[in-house]
PDB file of C-alpha atoms in Angstrom:
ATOM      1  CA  UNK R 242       0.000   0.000   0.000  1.00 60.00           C
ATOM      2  CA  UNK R 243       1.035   3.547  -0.557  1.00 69.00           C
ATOM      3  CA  UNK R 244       2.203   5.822   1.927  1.00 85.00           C
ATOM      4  CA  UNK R 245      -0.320   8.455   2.624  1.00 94.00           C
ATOM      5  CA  UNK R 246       1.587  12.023   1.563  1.00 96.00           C
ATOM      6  CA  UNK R 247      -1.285  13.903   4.029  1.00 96.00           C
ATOM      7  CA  UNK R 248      -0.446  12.145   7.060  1.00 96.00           C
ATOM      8  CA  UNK R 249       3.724  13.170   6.882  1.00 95.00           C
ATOM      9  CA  UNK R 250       4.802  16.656   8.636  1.00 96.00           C
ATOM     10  CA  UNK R 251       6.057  19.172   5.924  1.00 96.00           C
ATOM     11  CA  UNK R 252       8.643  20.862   8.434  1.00 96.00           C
ATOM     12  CA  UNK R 253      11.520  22.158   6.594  1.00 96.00           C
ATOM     13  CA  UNK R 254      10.481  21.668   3.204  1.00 97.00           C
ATOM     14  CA  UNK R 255      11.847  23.970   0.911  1.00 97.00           C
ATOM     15  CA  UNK R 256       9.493  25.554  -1.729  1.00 95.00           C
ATOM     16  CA  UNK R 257      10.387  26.957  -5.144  1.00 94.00           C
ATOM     17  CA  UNK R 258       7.886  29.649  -6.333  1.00 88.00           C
ATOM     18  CA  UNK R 259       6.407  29.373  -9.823  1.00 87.00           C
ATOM     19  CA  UNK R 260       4.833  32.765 -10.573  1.00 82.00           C
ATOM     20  CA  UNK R 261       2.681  34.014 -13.486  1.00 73.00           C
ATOM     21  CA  UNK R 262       1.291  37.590 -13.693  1.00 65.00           C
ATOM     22  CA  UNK R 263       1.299  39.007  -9.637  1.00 61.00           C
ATOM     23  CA  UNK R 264      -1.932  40.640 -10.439  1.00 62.00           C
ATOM     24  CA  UNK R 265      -3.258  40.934  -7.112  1.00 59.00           C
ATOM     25  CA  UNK R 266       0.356  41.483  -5.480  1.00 61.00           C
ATOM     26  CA  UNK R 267       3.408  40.976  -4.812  1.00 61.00           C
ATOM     27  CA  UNK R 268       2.785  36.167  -4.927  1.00 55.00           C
ATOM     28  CA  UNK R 269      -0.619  36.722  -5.386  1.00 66.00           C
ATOM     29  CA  UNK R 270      -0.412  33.992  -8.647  1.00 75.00           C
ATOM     30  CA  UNK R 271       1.915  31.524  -7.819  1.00 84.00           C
ATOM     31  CA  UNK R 272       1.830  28.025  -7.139  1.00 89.00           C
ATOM     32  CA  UNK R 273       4.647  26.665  -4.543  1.00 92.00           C
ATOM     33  CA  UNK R 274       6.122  23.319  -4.894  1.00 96.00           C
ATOM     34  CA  UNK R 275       8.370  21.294  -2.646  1.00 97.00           C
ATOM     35  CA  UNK R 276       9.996  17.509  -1.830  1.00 97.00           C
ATOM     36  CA  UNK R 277       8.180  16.185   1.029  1.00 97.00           C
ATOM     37  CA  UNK R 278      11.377  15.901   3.274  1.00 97.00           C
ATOM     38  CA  UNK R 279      11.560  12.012   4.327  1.00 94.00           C
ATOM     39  CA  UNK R 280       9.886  10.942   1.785  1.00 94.00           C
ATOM     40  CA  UNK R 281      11.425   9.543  -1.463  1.00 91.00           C
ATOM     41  CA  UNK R 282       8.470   9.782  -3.885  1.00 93.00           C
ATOM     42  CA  UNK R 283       6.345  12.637  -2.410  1.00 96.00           C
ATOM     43  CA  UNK R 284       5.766  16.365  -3.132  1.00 98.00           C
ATOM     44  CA  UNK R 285       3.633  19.382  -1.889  1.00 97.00           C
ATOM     45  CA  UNK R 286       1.916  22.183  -3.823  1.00 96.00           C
ATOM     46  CA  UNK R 287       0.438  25.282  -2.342  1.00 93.00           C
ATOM     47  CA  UNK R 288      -1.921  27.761  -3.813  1.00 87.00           C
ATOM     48  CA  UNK R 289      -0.197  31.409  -2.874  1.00 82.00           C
ATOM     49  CA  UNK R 290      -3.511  33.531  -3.323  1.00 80.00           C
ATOM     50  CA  UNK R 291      -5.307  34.287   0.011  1.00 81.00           C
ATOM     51  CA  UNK R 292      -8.269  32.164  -0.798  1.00 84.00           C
ATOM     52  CA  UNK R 293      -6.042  28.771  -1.206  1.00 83.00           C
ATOM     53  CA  UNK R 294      -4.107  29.850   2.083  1.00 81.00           C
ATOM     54  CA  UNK R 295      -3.765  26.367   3.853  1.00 83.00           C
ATOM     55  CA  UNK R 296      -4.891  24.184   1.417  1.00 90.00           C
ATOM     56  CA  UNK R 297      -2.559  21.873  -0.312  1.00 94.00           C
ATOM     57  CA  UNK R 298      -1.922  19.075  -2.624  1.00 96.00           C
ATOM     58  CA  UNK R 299       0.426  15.916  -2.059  1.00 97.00           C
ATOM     59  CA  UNK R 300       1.552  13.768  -4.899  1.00 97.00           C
ATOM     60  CA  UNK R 301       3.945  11.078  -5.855  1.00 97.00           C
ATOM     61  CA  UNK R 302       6.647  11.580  -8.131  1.00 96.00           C
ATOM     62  CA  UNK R 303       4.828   9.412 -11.406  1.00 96.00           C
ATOM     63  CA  UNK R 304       1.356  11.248 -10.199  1.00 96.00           C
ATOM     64  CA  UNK R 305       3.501  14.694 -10.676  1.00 96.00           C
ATOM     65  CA  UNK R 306       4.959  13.696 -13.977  1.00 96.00           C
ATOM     66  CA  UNK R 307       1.856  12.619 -15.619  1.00 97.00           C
ATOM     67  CA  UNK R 308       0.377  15.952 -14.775  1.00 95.00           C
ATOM     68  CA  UNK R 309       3.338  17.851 -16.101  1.00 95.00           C
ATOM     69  CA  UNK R 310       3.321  15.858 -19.739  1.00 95.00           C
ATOM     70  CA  UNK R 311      -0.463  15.951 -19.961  1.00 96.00           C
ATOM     71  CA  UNK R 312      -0.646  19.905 -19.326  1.00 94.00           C
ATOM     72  CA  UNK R 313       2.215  20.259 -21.548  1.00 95.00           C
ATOM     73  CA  UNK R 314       0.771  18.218 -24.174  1.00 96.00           C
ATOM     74  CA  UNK R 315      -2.949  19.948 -23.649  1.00 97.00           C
ATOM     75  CA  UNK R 316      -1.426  23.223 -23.866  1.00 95.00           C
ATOM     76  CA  UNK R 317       1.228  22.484 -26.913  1.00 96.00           C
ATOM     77  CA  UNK R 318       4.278  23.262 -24.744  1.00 94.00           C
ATOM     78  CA  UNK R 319       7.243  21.260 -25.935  1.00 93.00           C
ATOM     79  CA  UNK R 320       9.979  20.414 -22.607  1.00 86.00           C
ATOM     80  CA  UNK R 321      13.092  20.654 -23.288  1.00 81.00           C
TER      81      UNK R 321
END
């Protein structure tokens, strides 16, 4: 069975900001991501706007890349 993401601490994860247009303020569009620290397949997203303050979404790594290469491909994006 897989471990449940929700029910490990996120203490001293370290989050990399992905931004796109600020236009409420100064991380009022950005989405932070970060390894869940312990874990060897997990990660965290957080909304930054003040409406998703404290809500969050855990993934594995396979969960994380299929959402990547499906947005990419719905959108046309090519990765490099």
């Amino acid at each position: 069975m897989a471990q449940n993401l929700y029910a490990v601490p996120i203490e001293g994860a370290t989050f990399q900001n992905f931004c796109g247009g600020n236009l409420g303020g100064e991380h009022e569009s950005c989405i932070d991501l970060a390894a869940i620290p312990g874990v060897e397949d997990g990660f965290v997203l957080r909304d930054t706007k003040p409406e998703g303050a404290g809500h969050e979404l855990r993934a594995t790594t396979a969960e994380m890349d299929d959402f990547v290469l499906g947005y990419a491909k719905m959108r046309g994006l090519s990765l490099s």
